[in-house]
Amino acid sequence: MTSAYDTPDTSDTDQKDAENLLAGLRDGAWLDAQEFPPLQYAVDGLLPEGFSLLIGPPKAGKSWLALGLLLAIAGGRPAVGRIAMSTKRRVLYLALEDGDRRMQDRCRNLLNGEPIPPLFHYLTQVQPGRVVATIEAFLEQHPDTALIVVDTLGKVMPPSQPGESAYQRDYRVAGRLKVIADMRPGLAVSVLHHDRKAIADDFVDAVSGTHGLAGAADTIIVLARKRQSSEAVLKVTGRDVPEAEYALTMTNGEWVLDGANLAEAAQTAQHREETADRSDRTIDIATFVRQHPAGVQAKKVAERFGPDAYKYLTRLTDDGLISKFKRGLYGPVSEVSEESETEEAA
């Protein structure tokens, strides 16, 4: 007879539960012995495999950018005008704010008379609540797909389930799209989404809605463009890519890197930021100082630009655009100049 104070024997159940919970446990020796394939890119150096968000304000040109990347991949054309494609690869565009006529017009505009590539596939309508199933059905037929773009997230975002917070809903939807990408090495899934109305310096804070979307994303790409401007900056950050900013220009709907490659476009973006809202005189003095890697005497700067150059040198140094090597000696910002400033302070 079992007493009420007796403890049931659950050792077998606990052991099985522990085995299930630790089924995926790895140790350092296992990890050290693995040889993982290198990270693959849909667009070299810019858009890696995995789940990404392309963020920007309405009418900023996100759809033009996405379509340009898709056509470049499918047709083997240079992406953003500069990044070469080694081969043609299949893509899918869920253009849920477009129709066939607009799609044709935009493709022809970007291709400059070239045929629309057969490896470019698109849908303008998806059954309500079936975007994930639609993507999976396409991948079953075309497992060689390199990039899938959903334009826009708002068109496929379902309502929250009973008892589910907005954060949980966002993470659930984004998480399902991320699983699709994670289960297929080499596949990039990118979702277009609007940014917050307020300007945010942090990538995560730029994402409209809760942090559930950004938390699920492997990569976040922000297209920062002022209204009516033909220039923009593409800000990229992620788990597997270095944080960087690249300058773009738009001509007839086509976004092109402002530079011969990503490195030059990054330099252009930095120059734009440094010269924004600054006078020509400030820019001229900063440029002159940077032309002297070993440093230039403040006296020589004043001889060239006038006696008020001293206050410009102080302001440029305070803003981090040039460095003060030592008293009266200025030069470009570099590791050497930073070391000199540290030694001088000591």
mmCIF file of C-alpha atoms in Angstrom:
data_model
loop_
_atom_site.group_PDB
_atom_site.id
_atom_site.type_symbol
_atom_site.label_atom_id
_atom_site.label_comp_id
_atom_site.label_asym_id
_atom_site.label_seq_id
_atom_site.Cartn_x
_atom_site.Cartn_y
_atom_site.Cartn_z
ATOM 1 C CA MET A 1 0.000 0.000 0.000
ATOM 2 C CA THR A 2 1.440 3.398 -1.016
ATOM 3 C CA SER A 3 1.427 6.165 1.547
ATOM 4 C CA ALA A 4 0.503 9.715 0.655
ATOM 5 C CA TYR A 5 3.999 10.661 1.774
ATOM 6 C CA ASP A 6 5.718 8.309 -0.666
ATOM 7 C CA THR A 7 7.508 9.944 -3.645
ATOM 8 C CA PRO A 8 6.702 8.382 -7.056
ATOM 9 C CA ASP A 9 9.676 6.909 -8.905
ATOM 10 C CA THR A 10 10.193 9.194 -11.919
ATOM 11 C CA SER A 11 13.854 8.455 -12.529
ATOM 12 C CA ASP A 12 13.246 6.779 -15.909
ATOM 13 C CA THR A 13 11.049 9.654 -17.092
ATOM 14 C CA ASP A 14 13.540 12.263 -15.904
ATOM 15 C CA GLN A 15 16.380 10.428 -17.637
ATOM 16 C CA LYS A 16 14.526 10.349 -20.967
ATOM 17 C CA ASP A 17 13.585 14.005 -20.620
ATOM 18 C CA ALA A 18 17.211 14.945 -19.956
ATOM 19 C CA GLU A 19 18.344 12.972 -22.998
ATOM 20 C CA ASN A 20 15.835 14.823 -25.160
ATOM 21 C CA LEU A 21 16.808 18.210 -23.766
ATOM 22 C CA LEU A 22 20.531 17.581 -24.351
ATOM 23 C CA ALA A 23 20.204 15.793 -27.691
ATOM 24 C CA GLY A 24 21.943 18.657 -29.510
ATOM 25 C CA LEU A 25 24.742 19.168 -26.988
ATOM 26 C CA ARG A 26 28.205 19.609 -28.541
ATOM 27 C CA ASP A 27 31.618 19.985 -26.987
ATOM 28 C CA GLY A 28 34.731 21.919 -27.961
ATOM 29 C CA ALA A 29 36.419 18.895 -29.539
ATOM 30 C CA TRP A 30 33.457 18.326 -31.870
ATOM 31 C CA LEU A 31 33.331 22.011 -32.822
ATOM 32 C CA ASP A 32 37.084 22.170 -33.414
ATOM 33 C CA ALA A 33 36.895 19.224 -35.808
ATOM 34 C CA GLN A 34 34.195 20.734 -38.026
ATOM 35 C CA GLU A 35 34.795 22.312 -41.433
ATOM 36 C CA PHE A 36 31.926 24.665 -42.205
ATOM 37 C CA PRO A 37 31.404 26.073 -45.695
ATOM 38 C CA PRO A 38 32.233 29.776 -46.085
ATOM 39 C CA LEU A 39 29.470 32.350 -45.866
ATOM 40 C CA GLN A 40 27.689 32.707 -49.204
ATOM 41 C CA TYR A 41 26.406 35.981 -50.628
ATOM 42 C CA ALA A 42 23.520 36.811 -52.910
ATOM 43 C CA VAL A 43 25.462 40.020 -53.638
ATOM 44 C CA ASP A 44 29.162 39.850 -52.745
ATOM 45 C CA GLY A 45 30.068 41.914 -49.696
ATOM 46 C CA LEU A 46 26.581 43.394 -49.420
ATOM 47 C CA LEU A 47 23.773 40.855 -49.026
ATOM 48 C CA PRO A 48 24.690 37.540 -47.359
ATOM 49 C CA GLU A 49 22.667 34.358 -47.027
ATOM 50 C CA GLY A 50 20.101 34.283 -44.229
ATOM 51 C CA PHE A 51 17.203 36.535 -43.282
ATOM 52 C CA SER A 52 17.566 40.283 -43.786
ATOM 53 C CA LEU A 53 15.486 43.444 -43.453
ATOM 54 C CA LEU A 54 15.723 46.266 -45.998
ATOM 55 C CA ILE A 55 14.543 49.371 -44.161
ATOM 56 C CA GLY A 56 13.723 52.838 -45.451
ATOM 57 C CA PRO A 57 11.025 55.515 -45.464
ATOM 58 C CA PRO A 58 8.115 55.320 -47.912
ATOM 59 C CA LYS A 59 9.000 56.440 -51.460
ATOM 60 C CA ALA A 60 12.742 56.283 -50.714
ATOM 61 C CA GLY A 61 13.457 53.802 -53.509
ATOM 62 C CA LYS A 62 13.582 50.504 -51.577
ATOM 63 C CA SER A 63 11.592 48.676 -54.240
ATOM 64 C CA TRP A 64 13.833 50.029 -57.012
ATOM 65 C CA LEU A 65 16.896 48.862 -55.079
ATOM 66 C CA ALA A 66 15.449 45.403 -54.441
ATOM 67 C CA LEU A 67 14.362 44.963 -58.062
ATOM 68 C CA GLY A 68 17.770 46.059 -59.295
ATOM 69 C CA LEU A 69 19.479 43.451 -57.115
ATOM 70 C CA LEU A 70 17.061 40.723 -58.222
ATOM 71 C CA LEU A 71 17.563 41.464 -61.916
ATOM 72 C CA ALA A 72 21.337 41.621 -61.472
ATOM 73 C CA ILE A 73 21.407 38.182 -59.837
ATOM 74 C CA ALA A 74 19.015 36.611 -62.362
ATOM 75 C CA GLY A 75 20.738 38.160 -65.373
ATOM 76 C CA GLY A 76 24.363 38.008 -64.237
ATOM 77 C CA ARG A 77 24.616 41.822 -64.438
ATOM 78 C CA PRO A 78 26.658 43.983 -62.026
ATOM 79 C CA ALA A 79 24.644 44.692 -58.883
ATOM 80 C CA VAL A 80 24.282 48.374 -57.929
ATOM 81 C CA GLY A 81 26.240 49.041 -61.100
ATOM 82 C CA ARG A 82 29.561 47.852 -59.704
ATOM 83 C CA ILE A 83 29.492 44.414 -58.010
ATOM 84 C CA ALA A 84 30.136 41.681 -60.568
ATOM 85 C CA MET A 85 28.083 38.483 -60.623
ATOM 86 C CA SER A 86 29.975 35.262 -61.274
ATOM 87 C CA THR A 87 26.904 33.458 -62.615
ATOM 88 C CA LYS A 88 23.166 33.797 -63.233
ATOM 89 C CA ARG A 89 20.965 32.551 -60.384
ATOM 90 C CA ARG A 90 17.247 32.131 -59.797
ATOM 91 C CA VAL A 91 15.294 34.713 -57.752
ATOM 92 C CA LEU A 92 11.718 35.260 -56.534
ATOM 93 C CA TYR A 93 10.113 38.660 -56.005
ATOM 94 C CA LEU A 94 6.864 38.875 -54.013
ATOM 95 C CA ALA A 95 5.961 42.333 -55.325
ATOM 96 C CA LEU A 96 2.721 42.695 -53.393
ATOM 97 C CA GLU A 97 2.292 46.409 -54.112
ATOM 98 C CA ASP A 98 2.734 46.093 -57.885
ATOM 99 C CA GLY A 99 0.950 44.787 -60.962
ATOM 100 C CA ASP A 100 2.164 43.189 -64.179
ATOM 101 C CA ARG A 101 2.261 46.448 -66.154
ATOM 102 C CA ARG A 102 4.320 48.298 -63.553
ATOM 103 C CA MET A 103 6.615 45.314 -63.131
ATOM 104 C CA GLN A 104 7.290 45.215 -66.858
ATOM 105 C CA ASP A 105 7.879 48.975 -67.034
ATOM 106 C CA ARG A 106 10.315 48.929 -64.115
ATOM 107 C CA CYS A 107 12.223 45.914 -65.391
ATOM 108 C CA ARG A 108 12.610 47.425 -68.854
ATOM 109 C CA ASN A 109 13.689 50.718 -67.326
ATOM 110 C CA LEU A 110 16.456 49.061 -65.308
ATOM 111 C CA LEU A 111 17.573 46.694 -68.073
ATOM 112 C CA ASN A 112 17.951 49.401 -70.731
ATOM 113 C CA GLY A 113 16.380 47.330 -73.469
ATOM 114 C CA GLU A 114 17.861 43.960 -72.494
ATOM 115 C CA PRO A 115 15.416 41.028 -72.195
ATOM 116 C CA ILE A 116 13.979 40.335 -68.747
ATOM 117 C CA PRO A 117 15.934 37.279 -67.502
ATOM 118 C CA PRO A 118 14.034 33.959 -67.363
ATOM 119 C CA LEU A 119 15.479 33.241 -63.894
ATOM 120 C CA PHE A 120 13.534 36.243 -62.555
ATOM 121 C CA HIS A 121 10.210 35.070 -61.062
ATOM 122 C CA TYR A 122 7.582 37.207 -59.373
ATOM 123 C CA LEU A 123 4.137 37.190 -57.783
ATOM 124 C CA THR A 124 1.944 40.218 -57.222
ATOM 125 C CA GLN A 125 -0.616 38.416 -55.056
ATOM 126 C CA VAL A 126 -0.335 35.892 -52.245
ATOM 127 C CA GLN A 127 -3.269 34.264 -50.481
ATOM 128 C CA PRO A 128 -3.913 35.811 -47.039
ATOM 129 C CA GLY A 129 -1.752 34.188 -44.383
ATOM 130 C CA ARG A 130 -0.003 31.931 -46.924
ATOM 131 C CA VAL A 131 3.237 33.802 -47.652
ATOM 132 C CA VAL A 132 5.415 31.215 -45.883
ATOM 133 C CA ALA A 133 3.613 28.339 -47.605
ATOM 134 C CA THR A 134 3.975 30.134 -50.942
ATOM 135 C CA ILE A 135 7.722 30.576 -50.487
ATOM 136 C CA GLU A 136 8.152 26.946 -49.432
ATOM 137 C CA ALA A 137 6.156 25.728 -52.453
ATOM 138 C CA PHE A 138 8.390 27.755 -54.781
ATOM 139 C CA LEU A 139 11.545 26.401 -53.134
ATOM 140 C CA GLU A 140 10.284 22.846 -53.522
ATOM 141 C CA GLN A 141 10.136 23.448 -57.281
ATOM 142 C CA HIS A 142 13.286 25.601 -57.433
ATOM 143 C CA PRO A 143 15.794 24.619 -54.716
ATOM 144 C CA ASP A 144 18.532 26.515 -56.580
ATOM 145 C CA THR A 145 16.992 29.912 -55.656
ATOM 146 C CA ALA A 146 19.531 32.512 -54.480
ATOM 147 C CA LEU A 147 17.313 35.379 -53.286
ATOM 148 C CA ILE A 148 13.688 35.859 -52.264
ATOM 149 C CA VAL A 149 12.356 39.365 -51.621
ATOM 150 C CA VAL A 150 9.068 40.138 -49.872
ATOM 151 C CA ASP A 151 7.802 43.641 -50.710
ATOM 152 C CA THR A 152 6.473 44.686 -48.229
ATOM 153 C CA LEU A 153 6.197 43.106 -44.788
ATOM 154 C CA GLY A 154 3.040 45.078 -44.068
ATOM 155 C CA LYS A 155 1.257 43.223 -46.869
ATOM 156 C CA VAL A 156 1.803 39.814 -45.241
ATOM 157 C CA MET A 157 1.876 40.625 -41.517
ATOM 158 C CA PRO A 158 -0.947 38.714 -39.788
ATOM 159 C CA PRO A 159 -2.839 39.981 -36.731
ATOM 160 C CA SER A 160 -1.590 38.952 -33.305
ATOM 161 C CA GLN A 161 -2.910 35.674 -31.959
ATOM 162 C CA PRO A 162 -4.993 35.669 -28.747
ATOM 163 C CA GLY A 163 -2.734 36.567 -25.834
ATOM 164 C CA GLU A 164 0.183 37.329 -28.153
ATOM 165 C CA SER A 165 2.014 40.662 -27.827
ATOM 166 C CA ALA A 166 3.065 42.718 -30.839
ATOM 167 C CA TYR A 167 6.694 41.768 -30.129
ATOM 168 C CA GLN A 168 5.838 38.067 -30.065
ATOM 169 C CA ARG A 169 3.860 38.391 -33.322
ATOM 170 C CA ASP A 170 6.725 40.212 -35.065
ATOM 171 C CA TYR A 171 9.291 37.682 -33.865
ATOM 172 C CA ARG A 172 7.050 34.753 -34.866
ATOM 173 C CA VAL A 173 6.608 35.996 -38.431
ATOM 174 C CA ALA A 174 10.234 37.050 -38.900
ATOM 175 C CA GLY A 175 11.406 33.855 -37.207
ATOM 176 C CA ARG A 176 9.505 31.673 -39.689
ATOM 177 C CA LEU A 177 11.118 33.465 -42.612
ATOM 178 C CA LYS A 178 14.521 33.101 -40.970
ATOM 179 C CA VAL A 179 13.991 29.335 -40.563
ATOM 180 C CA ILE A 180 13.327 29.060 -44.305
ATOM 181 C CA ALA A 181 16.682 30.733 -45.040
ATOM 182 C CA ASP A 182 18.582 28.833 -42.336
ATOM 183 C CA MET A 183 17.445 25.439 -43.631
ATOM 184 C CA ARG A 184 18.766 26.172 -47.121
ATOM 185 C CA PRO A 185 22.472 27.111 -47.245
ATOM 186 C CA GLY A 186 23.150 29.872 -49.740
ATOM 187 C CA LEU A 187 19.591 31.252 -49.721
ATOM 188 C CA ALA A 188 18.946 34.893 -48.828
ATOM 189 C CA VAL A 189 15.441 35.986 -47.801
ATOM 190 C CA SER A 190 14.977 39.748 -47.609
ATOM 191 C CA VAL A 191 11.893 41.662 -46.449
ATOM 192 C CA LEU A 192 11.226 45.318 -47.247
ATOM 193 C CA HIS A 193 9.867 47.331 -44.334
ATOM 194 C CA HIS A 194 9.279 50.978 -43.485
ATOM 195 C CA ASP A 195 11.477 52.743 -40.954
ATOM 196 C CA ARG A 196 10.393 54.841 -38.004
ATOM 197 C CA LYS A 197 9.384 58.416 -38.739
ATOM 198 C CA ALA A 198 11.905 59.694 -36.186
ATOM 199 C CA ILE A 199 15.553 59.646 -37.243
ATOM 200 C CA ALA A 200 17.509 56.904 -35.450
ATOM 201 C CA ASP A 201 21.280 56.523 -35.336
ATOM 202 C CA ASP A 202 21.069 52.875 -34.267
ATOM 203 C CA PHE A 203 20.214 50.264 -36.906
ATOM 204 C CA VAL A 204 17.796 48.396 -34.629
ATOM 205 C CA ASP A 205 15.980 51.569 -33.605
ATOM 206 C CA ALA A 206 15.411 52.435 -37.270
ATOM 207 C CA VAL A 207 13.109 49.422 -37.689
ATOM 208 C CA SER A 208 9.452 50.380 -37.417
ATOM 209 C CA GLY A 209 7.408 48.309 -34.983
ATOM 210 C CA THR A 210 8.830 46.255 -32.130
ATOM 211 C CA HIS A 211 12.354 44.917 -31.774
ATOM 212 C CA GLY A 212 10.995 41.468 -32.602
ATOM 213 C CA LEU A 213 11.669 42.024 -36.304
ATOM 214 C CA ALA A 214 15.234 43.242 -35.852
ATOM 215 C CA GLY A 215 15.927 40.564 -33.260
ATOM 216 C CA ALA A 216 15.186 37.790 -35.760
ATOM 217 C CA ALA A 217 17.163 39.319 -38.637
ATOM 218 C CA ASP A 218 20.677 38.182 -39.518
ATOM 219 C CA THR A 219 21.297 41.399 -41.457
ATOM 220 C CA ILE A 220 19.720 44.857 -41.361
ATOM 221 C CA ILE A 221 20.124 47.200 -44.330
ATOM 222 C CA VAL A 222 18.915 50.791 -44.043
ATOM 223 C CA LEU A 223 18.423 52.977 -47.126
ATOM 224 C CA ALA A 224 18.824 56.550 -45.868
ATOM 225 C CA ARG A 225 17.703 59.087 -48.447
ATOM 226 C CA LYS A 226 16.418 62.636 -48.195
ATOM 227 C CA ARG A 227 13.236 63.418 -50.106
ATOM 228 C CA GLN A 228 13.800 64.433 -53.735
ATOM 229 C CA SER A 229 17.532 63.694 -53.461
ATOM 230 C CA SER A 230 19.323 61.505 -55.993
ATOM 231 C CA GLU A 231 21.840 60.500 -53.321
ATOM 232 C CA ALA A 232 21.470 57.990 -50.507
ATOM 233 C CA VAL A 233 23.535 56.034 -48.017
ATOM 234 C CA LEU A 234 23.120 52.282 -47.597
ATOM 235 C CA LYS A 235 23.848 51.300 -43.994
ATOM 236 C CA VAL A 236 24.590 47.612 -43.423
ATOM 237 C CA THR A 237 25.032 45.683 -40.195
ATOM 238 C CA GLY A 238 24.567 42.051 -39.211
ATOM 239 C CA ARG A 239 25.767 38.974 -37.417
ATOM 240 C CA ASP A 240 28.104 37.913 -40.232
ATOM 241 C CA VAL A 241 28.883 41.159 -42.068
ATOM 242 C CA PRO A 242 30.971 44.144 -40.946
ATOM 243 C CA GLU A 243 29.039 47.305 -40.150
ATOM 244 C CA ALA A 244 29.517 49.741 -43.005
ATOM 245 C CA GLU A 245 27.944 52.599 -44.942
ATOM 246 C CA TYR A 246 28.016 52.925 -48.722
ATOM 247 C CA ALA A 247 27.151 55.937 -50.870
ATOM 248 C CA LEU A 248 24.606 55.458 -53.655
ATOM 249 C CA THR A 249 23.271 57.624 -56.445
ATOM 250 C CA MET A 250 20.056 57.122 -58.402
ATOM 251 C CA THR A 251 19.699 57.721 -62.131
ATOM 252 C CA ASN A 252 16.414 56.902 -63.879
ATOM 253 C CA GLY A 253 15.388 54.590 -61.058
ATOM 254 C CA GLU A 254 18.677 52.667 -60.903
ATOM 255 C CA TRP A 255 20.717 52.759 -57.699
ATOM 256 C CA VAL A 256 24.490 52.664 -58.347
ATOM 257 C CA LEU A 257 27.415 52.693 -55.934
ATOM 258 C CA ASP A 258 29.053 56.119 -55.777
ATOM 259 C CA GLY A 259 32.514 54.688 -56.319
ATOM 260 C CA ALA A 260 34.192 51.971 -58.353
ATOM 261 C CA ASN A 261 33.655 49.394 -55.579
ATOM 262 C CA LEU A 262 32.364 49.024 -52.018
ATOM 263 C CA ALA A 263 35.547 50.467 -50.507
ATOM 264 C CA GLU A 264 35.325 53.648 -52.589
ATOM 265 C CA ALA A 265 31.588 53.937 -51.933
ATOM 266 C CA ALA A 266 32.336 53.732 -48.199
ATOM 267 C CA GLN A 267 34.841 56.563 -48.532
ATOM 268 C CA THR A 268 32.283 58.637 -50.427
ATOM 269 C CA ALA A 269 29.702 58.026 -47.705
ATOM 270 C CA GLN A 270 32.175 59.177 -45.067
ATOM 271 C CA HIS A 271 33.016 62.279 -47.091
ATOM 272 C CA ARG A 272 29.333 63.130 -47.500
ATOM 273 C CA GLU A 273 28.774 62.852 -43.763
ATOM 274 C CA GLU A 274 31.781 64.987 -42.951
ATOM 275 C CA THR A 275 30.900 67.718 -45.425
ATOM 276 C CA ALA A 276 27.152 67.849 -44.782
ATOM 277 C CA ASP A 277 26.056 71.348 -43.710
ATOM 278 C CA ARG A 278 29.674 72.579 -43.673
ATOM 279 C CA SER A 279 30.997 75.627 -45.476
ATOM 280 C CA ASP A 280 33.289 75.389 -48.481
ATOM 281 C CA ARG A 281 36.022 77.018 -46.410
ATOM 282 C CA THR A 282 35.784 74.326 -43.731
ATOM 283 C CA ILE A 283 35.971 71.603 -46.352
ATOM 284 C CA ASP A 284 38.930 73.242 -48.114
ATOM 285 C CA ILE A 285 40.942 73.514 -44.896
ATOM 286 C CA ALA A 286 40.164 69.917 -43.898
ATOM 287 C CA THR A 287 41.189 68.702 -47.368
ATOM 288 C CA PHE A 288 44.442 70.692 -47.250
ATOM 289 C CA VAL A 289 45.397 69.287 -43.833
ATOM 290 C CA ARG A 290 44.676 65.715 -44.946
ATOM 291 C CA GLN A 291 47.091 66.125 -47.816
ATOM 292 C CA HIS A 292 49.929 66.214 -45.254
ATOM 293 C CA PRO A 293 50.245 62.761 -43.626
ATOM 294 C CA ALA A 294 53.275 63.888 -41.609
ATOM 295 C CA GLY A 295 51.432 66.976 -40.418
ATOM 296 C CA VAL A 296 51.321 70.647 -41.383
ATOM 297 C CA GLN A 297 52.039 73.665 -39.201
ATOM 298 C CA ALA A 298 49.039 75.790 -38.251
ATOM 299 C CA LYS A 299 51.074 78.792 -39.391
ATOM 300 C CA LYS A 300 51.237 77.429 -42.945
ATOM 301 C CA VAL A 301 47.468 76.781 -42.932
ATOM 302 C CA ALA A 302 46.912 80.395 -41.819
ATOM 303 C CA GLU A 303 49.268 81.700 -44.516
ATOM 304 C CA ARG A 304 47.149 79.938 -47.138
ATOM 305 C CA PHE A 305 43.637 80.489 -45.792
ATOM 306 C CA GLY A 306 43.955 83.589 -43.605
ATOM 307 C CA PRO A 307 44.363 84.254 -39.886
ATOM 308 C CA ASP A 308 40.905 82.858 -39.000
ATOM 309 C CA ALA A 309 42.157 79.399 -40.074
ATOM 310 C CA TYR A 310 43.205 78.783 -36.455
ATOM 311 C CA LYS A 311 39.586 78.628 -35.284
ATOM 312 C CA TYR A 312 38.725 76.302 -38.180
ATOM 313 C CA LEU A 313 41.556 73.964 -37.152
ATOM 314 C CA THR A 314 40.241 73.864 -33.589
ATOM 315 C CA ARG A 315 36.698 73.154 -34.761
ATOM 316 C CA LEU A 316 37.794 70.435 -37.190
ATOM 317 C CA THR A 317 39.871 68.791 -34.471
ATOM 318 C CA ASP A 318 36.970 68.878 -32.002
ATOM 319 C CA ASP A 319 34.716 67.276 -34.622
ATOM 320 C CA GLY A 320 37.238 64.486 -35.227
ATOM 321 C CA LEU A 321 37.791 65.369 -38.888
ATOM 322 C CA ILE A 322 41.504 66.076 -38.450
ATOM 323 C CA SER A 323 44.012 65.384 -35.676
ATOM 324 C CA LYS A 324 46.342 67.557 -33.647
ATOM 325 C CA PHE A 325 49.683 65.754 -33.667
ATOM 326 C CA LYS A 326 51.241 68.154 -31.211
ATOM 327 C CA ARG A 327 51.077 71.845 -30.465
ATOM 328 C CA GLY A 328 50.719 73.754 -33.742
ATOM 329 C CA LEU A 329 50.906 70.615 -35.923
ATOM 330 C CA TYR A 330 47.805 69.141 -37.590
ATOM 331 C CA GLY A 331 47.235 66.180 -39.894
ATOM 332 C CA PRO A 332 44.754 63.548 -41.030
ATOM 333 C CA VAL A 333 43.099 61.197 -38.567
ATOM 334 C CA SER A 334 45.053 57.957 -38.322
ATOM 335 C CA GLU A 335 46.366 55.481 -35.805
ATOM 336 C CA VAL A 336 49.653 57.369 -35.779
ATOM 337 C CA SER A 337 48.001 60.689 -35.023
ATOM 338 C CA GLU A 338 45.909 59.141 -32.256
ATOM 339 C CA GLU A 339 49.062 57.735 -30.661
ATOM 340 C CA SER A 340 50.716 61.173 -30.904
ATOM 341 C CA GLU A 341 47.776 62.786 -29.132
ATOM 342 C CA THR A 342 47.951 60.182 -26.378
ATOM 343 C CA GLU A 343 51.689 60.745 -25.897
ATOM 344 C CA GLU A 344 51.193 64.527 -25.827
ATOM 345 C CA ALA A 345 48.458 64.209 -23.179
ATOM 346 C CA ALA A 346 50.727 61.995 -21.082
#
